[in-house]
Each structure stands twice: as structure tokens, then as C-alpha cells.
Amino acid sequence: MDNQDQHTKSILPIIFFIAQVIFIIIVISILSLNVKSDKIGEMEVNRQPTLTIKDLNSQLSDGVYQGSIETVLTKTVELNTENFNVNDTVNIREGSLSTIKFENIDSVYFSAIIDIPNLQQSYQVYALYPLSNEAPAELSYSTQYVLCLDGYSEKIYPNFDCKDLFESDTRQYIVSVYLEYFDFDGFSAFTTQNSDYSIVYIDADPDLDLDDTTRQSYIQEVKKAIRSLGISPELFEYRVIQQSYINDL
């Protein structure tokens, strides 16, 4: 009996040691699963460092903003600059911010010219963010654009040879998407691409006999809507038509 007790006492430290080792391995395994690596992978877009547009959140009327547009901005700057600091100041040009609340899709659209003094660069940003889960997700994902300034915007850095990340007709595309969300009185509007230029068709009530003054007022109303999108209405030609004419196109 004494020999058995002695044997039992001799293996207890070994069992205790093995148990401690197993416990440590379990703890390390749990920690390794729950702690993210400090190294940021190329596909981890949300963890990539990005430029920050100064005071953007506070200038948006609804106080809600998701920073994906800053990721697009950073990618565009990378296209135009070999080296830059993500802490560089990015300013919204005074008077350039435009916001529209589209009630029918419960979303806010905004556009602005932004300047980066350290880099002597300027861009125009266009974005949409939803105010609720009812907003169409595809619009918020597809409207995140950073573009070089067009020929109708003041270029305060004339030596900046800007390259676009997106196609040259992106502004026309934005207008084609958002015109349908404007509540025009007595008509609707849509765009078509014809060769090298875009046309805005204004579809008026077929029962009305439109005079030239009314036609011009419709055109001015559409131009105002396009301008509120942060896009020059001079990018388009305008034609007022009626349903009977559309059927013959």
C-alpha cells in the first residue's frame, strides 16, 4: 500500500504539469482567433489607411456619413501621386458642397470640390449614402466617385495633370441615374448618349400644346436639377418632346 501511495504522489506533479501545458495551449489558441493581426492585407479595404475629408460629417445636413468615398479618394490620389501622406489636409472648397435629400429612396446625395494644398491637387467627389435600410444598396455602392475637375470648374492648381480612376462619361452617367428621382411638375426627364454628346429629353404632357416659353422653363428647371448634382448642365443638349414623338423614335 505504501508503494502505491508513493507511486501516486510521484506522478501527480507530472499530471499537473501536463494540465498546465494544455491550458496554456488552449488560451493561446483562443487569443490567436480573437486578436487581429497588425498587418493589413491587400483585400482588407476597411483597414487600409485613407485620406480624411476635413469637416465633411459636420457639413452634411443629416449628420450621417460613411467614409467609403475617402477610400476612393485615396485610390485616385495614388493614381496621381507616387508618394503622399494620409494625414495631408483635404479641404472642402468653400461654396462647393451640394446636398440633396431624395425622399423616394430615403438617401442623401452630395457633391463637392475638394482641395489638397500639400499636393497641389483638386478633385470633385460624388456620393450617396442611405438614411435607412430601405434605401437601395446598389445606388450607395455605385455612386462613390472621385473625378478630375471638369472644364467648367475653377482650377486653382493649373499645373496639376490629373488622371481619372473612372470613365470620362461618369458625370453623364450620374445625371442619367438621378434625373428620375427629381419631382418635376408636368414632365419627366431622361438622358441618351448620342455619339460624343449626351441629350436630355424632357417628356412633357402629350395633351398640352406647349409654347416656347413653357419649353424654355422646362429646360431651365432641368438644368437647375443637374447643377444641384454638382455637374455642369453645359455637358448636355436639351430637347423637349411629347409622348407621341417618343413613340416615333
C-alpha positions as semicolon CSV with decimal commas, in nm:
position;residue;x (nm);y (nm);z (nm)
1;M;0,000;0,000;0,000
2;D;0,280;0,234;0,086
3;N;0,447;0,168;-0,250
4;Q;0,120;0,252;-0,433
5;D;0,079;0,580;-0,242
6;Q;0,434;0,672;-0,320
7;H;0,382;0,596;-0,690
8;T;0,065;0,807;-0,696
9;K;0,242;1,101;-0,533
10;S;0,525;1,078;-0,783
11;I;0,302;1,109;-1,092
12;L;0,081;1,391;-0,956
13;P;0,336;1,666;-1,046
14;I;0,361;1,525;-1,399
15;I;-0,018;1,528;-1,442
16;F;-0,033;1,880;-1,303
17;F;0,240;1,996;-1,544
18;I;0,066;1,838;-1,845
19;A;-0,263;2,002;-1,744
20;Q;-0,093;2,343;-1,724
21;V;0,058;2,297;-2,071
22;I;-0,280;2,203;-2,220
23;F;-0,442;2,504;-2,051
24;I;-0,179;2,742;-2,190
25;I;-0,221;2,598;-2,541
26;I;-0,599;2,647;-2,520
27;V;-0,560;3,010;-2,403
28;I;-0,311;3,090;-2,680
29;S;-0,542;2,936;-2,939
30;I;-0,839;3,143;-2,821
31;L;-0,637;3,463;-2,822
32;S;-0,498;3,396;-3,170
33;L;-0,852;3,353;-3,304
34;N;-0,984;3,674;-3,150
35;V;-0,693;3,913;-3,194
36;K;-0,645;4,055;-3,545
37;S;-0,301;4,074;-3,692
38;D;-0,146;4,420;-3,704
39;K;-0,051;4,352;-4,064
40;I;-0,317;4,482;-4,306
41;G;-0,387;4,257;-4,602
42;E;-0,439;4,398;-4,953
43;M;-0,801;4,281;-4,957
44;E;-0,884;4,436;-4,617
45;V;-1,016;4,760;-4,768
46;N;-1,181;4,881;-4,446
47;R;-0,848;4,862;-4,259
48;Q;-0,642;5,046;-4,519
49;P;-0,529;5,397;-4,414
50;T;-0,713;5,667;-4,608
51;L;-0,716;6,042;-4,652
52;T;-0,983;6,222;-4,449
53;I;-1,205;6,496;-4,592
54;K;-1,198;6,764;-4,324
55;D;-1,533;6,861;-4,167
56;L;-1,738;6,657;-4,415
57;N;-1,954;6,494;-4,147
58;S;-2,042;6,824;-3,983
59;Q;-2,134;6,988;-4,314
60;L;-2,382;6,720;-4,419
61;S;-2,731;6,818;-4,310
62;D;-2,832;6,480;-4,166
63;G;-2,507;6,428;-3,979
64;V;-2,460;6,081;-4,124
65;Y;-2,169;5,980;-4,340
66;Q;-1,997;5,657;-4,434
67;G;-1,634;5,701;-4,532
68;S;-1,614;5,481;-4,840
69;I;-1,574;5,791;-5,059
70;E;-1,244;5,857;-4,879
71;T;-1,119;5,515;-4,988
72;V;-1,198;5,608;-5,350
73;L;-1,027;5,945;-5,298
74;T;-0,713;5,774;-5,167
75;K;-0,705;5,535;-5,466
76;T;-0,739;5,833;-5,702
77;V;-0,459;6,025;-5,531
78;E;-0,240;5,713;-5,555
79;L;-0,302;5,721;-5,930
80;N;-0,178;6,081;-5,947
81;T;0,099;6,083;-5,685
82;E;0,380;5,841;-5,614
83;N;0,421;5,948;-5,251
84;F;0,176;6,118;-5,018
85;N;0,083;6,122;-4,652
86;V;-0,265;6,005;-4,545
87;N;-0,253;6,285;-4,287
88;D;-0,243;6,550;-4,560
89;T;-0,523;6,804;-4,516
90;V;-0,816;6,764;-4,755
91;N;-1,044;7,069;-4,758
92;I;-1,394;7,113;-4,897
93;R;-1,377;7,417;-5,123
94;E;-1,595;7,692;-4,982
95;G;-1,936;7,711;-5,150
96;S;-1,890;7,388;-5,348
97;L;-2,076;7,141;-5,125
98;S;-2,420;7,050;-5,257
99;T;-2,659;6,806;-5,087
100;I;-2,993;6,665;-5,199
101;K;-3,226;6,452;-4,992
102;F;-3,413;6,209;-5,214
103;E;-3,720;6,118;-5,010
104;N;-3,831;5,845;-5,251
105;I;-3,514;5,643;-5,190
106;D;-3,454;5,771;-4,834
107;S;-3,099;5,877;-4,914
108;V;-2,880;6,184;-4,926
109;Y;-2,667;6,265;-5,227
110;F;-2,376;6,506;-5,204
111;S;-2,108;6,652;-5,426
112;A;-1,818;6,885;-5,354
113;I;-1,486;7,010;-5,485
114;I;-1,202;6,916;-5,253
115;D;-0,853;7,068;-5,246
116;I;-0,534;6,909;-5,112
117;P;-0,291;7,201;-5,062
118;N;0,018;6,991;-4,981
119;L;-0,020;6,803;-5,310
120;Q;-0,150;7,099;-5,513
121;Q;-0,441;6,884;-5,630
122;S;-0,818;6,925;-5,659
123;Y;-1,095;6,674;-5,728
124;Q;-1,471;6,658;-5,739
125;V;-1,646;6,396;-5,528
126;Y;-1,993;6,249;-5,577
127;A;-2,156;6,013;-5,329
128;L;-2,486;5,884;-5,199
129;Y;-2,548;5,747;-4,851
130;P;-2,866;5,579;-4,723
131;L;-3,059;5,703;-4,421
132;S;-3,223;5,367;-4,355
133;N;-3,213;5,003;-4,453
134;E;-3,494;5,072;-4,702
135;A;-3,262;5,270;-4,929
136;P;-3,141;5,083;-5,240
137;A;-2,797;4,949;-5,155
138;E;-2,691;4,931;-5,519
139;L;-2,712;5,310;-5,551
140;S;-2,494;5,382;-5,250
141;Y;-2,232;5,140;-5,381
142;S;-2,243;5,266;-5,740
143;T;-2,232;5,637;-5,650
144;Q;-1,890;5,674;-5,493
145;Y;-1,690;5,875;-5,746
146;V;-1,384;6,098;-5,732
147;L;-1,315;6,276;-6,061
148;C;-1,073;6,531;-6,200
149;L;-1,225;6,876;-6,227
150;D;-1,415;6,934;-6,550
151;G;-1,364;7,227;-6,782
152;Y;-1,639;7,426;-6,608
153;S;-1,478;7,429;-6,261
154;E;-1,214;7,671;-6,134
155;K;-0,872;7,504;-6,132
156;I;-0,667;7,670;-5,859
157;Y;-0,376;7,433;-5,930
158;P;-0,333;7,475;-6,308
159;N;-0,015;7,264;-6,321
160;F;-0,186;6,954;-6,186
161;D;-0,203;6,697;-6,467
162;C;-0,494;6,494;-6,330
163;K;-0,573;6,133;-6,420
164;D;-0,918;5,983;-6,361
165;L;-0,988;5,649;-6,199
166;F;-1,327;5,633;-6,377
167;E;-1,455;5,664;-6,733
168;S;-1,477;6,008;-6,896
169;D;-1,859;5,992;-6,919
170;T;-1,913;5,929;-6,545
171;R;-2,083;6,265;-6,492
172;Q;-2,328;6,189;-6,771
173;Y;-2,395;5,853;-6,608
174;I;-2,467;6,017;-6,271
175;V;-2,719;6,250;-6,433
176;S;-2,886;5,961;-6,616
177;V;-2,932;5,778;-6,284
178;Y;-3,060;6,064;-6,070
179;L;-3,283;6,264;-6,302
180;E;-3,563;6,015;-6,243
181;Y;-3,564;6,093;-5,871
182;F;-3,645;6,462;-5,922
183;D;-4,011;6,552;-5,888
184;F;-4,067;6,774;-6,191
185;D;-4,407;6,940;-6,230
186;G;-4,578;6,835;-6,553
187;F;-4,291;6,649;-6,715
188;S;-4,015;6,392;-6,665
189;A;-3,660;6,389;-6,797
190;F;-3,411;6,128;-6,912
191;T;-3,081;6,117;-7,099
192;T;-2,944;5,933;-7,400
193;Q;-2,590;5,912;-7,531
194;N;-2,552;6,005;-7,897
195;S;-2,205;5,976;-8,045
196;D;-1,981;6,215;-7,847
197;Y;-2,253;6,410;-7,668
198;S;-2,547;6,347;-7,438
199;I;-2,902;6,465;-7,484
200;V;-3,155;6,535;-7,210
201;Y;-3,505;6,463;-7,332
202;I;-3,785;6,639;-7,147
203;D;-4,101;6,434;-7,179
204;A;-4,397;6,671;-7,146
205;D;-4,769;6,606;-7,107
206;P;-4,890;6,490;-7,452
207;D;-5,221;6,675;-7,410
208;L;-5,056;7,014;-7,370
209;D;-4,987;7,248;-7,658
210;L;-4,652;7,381;-7,537
211;D;-4,540;7,730;-7,631
212;D;-4,175;7,825;-7,648
213;T;-4,182;8,000;-7,308
214;T;-4,304;7,681;-7,137
215;R;-4,048;7,470;-7,317
216;Q;-3,767;7,701;-7,206
217;S;-3,894;7,697;-6,847
218;Y;-3,880;7,315;-6,850
219;I;-3,523;7,325;-6,981
220;Q;-3,418;7,573;-6,712
221;E;-3,575;7,357;-6,442
222;V;-3,382;7,050;-6,561
223;K;-3,061;7,249;-6,582
224;K;-3,111;7,361;-6,222
225;A;-3,156;6,998;-6,114
226;I;-2,837;6,891;-6,293
227;R;-2,646;7,180;-6,139
228;S;-2,763;7,071;-5,793
229;L;-2,594;6,735;-5,860
230;G;-2,264;6,925;-5,880
231;I;-2,247;6,875;-6,257
232;S;-2,243;7,140;-6,528
233;P;-2,564;7,143;-6,735
234;E;-2,348;7,255;-7,029
235;L;-2,243;6,890;-7,075
236;F;-2,582;6,822;-7,236
237;E;-2,809;6,924;-7,518
238;Y;-3,181;6,963;-7,441
239;R;-3,492;6,865;-7,634
240;V;-3,850;6,896;-7,520
241;I;-4,063;6,618;-7,660
242;Q;-4,407;6,470;-7,607
243;Q;-4,521;6,109;-7,583
244;S;-4,646;6,095;-7,939
245;Y;-4,298;6,188;-8,060
246;I;-4,125;5,927;-7,839
247;N;-4,331;5,653;-7,999
248;D;-4,195;5,753;-8,338
249;L;-3,825;5,743;-8,231
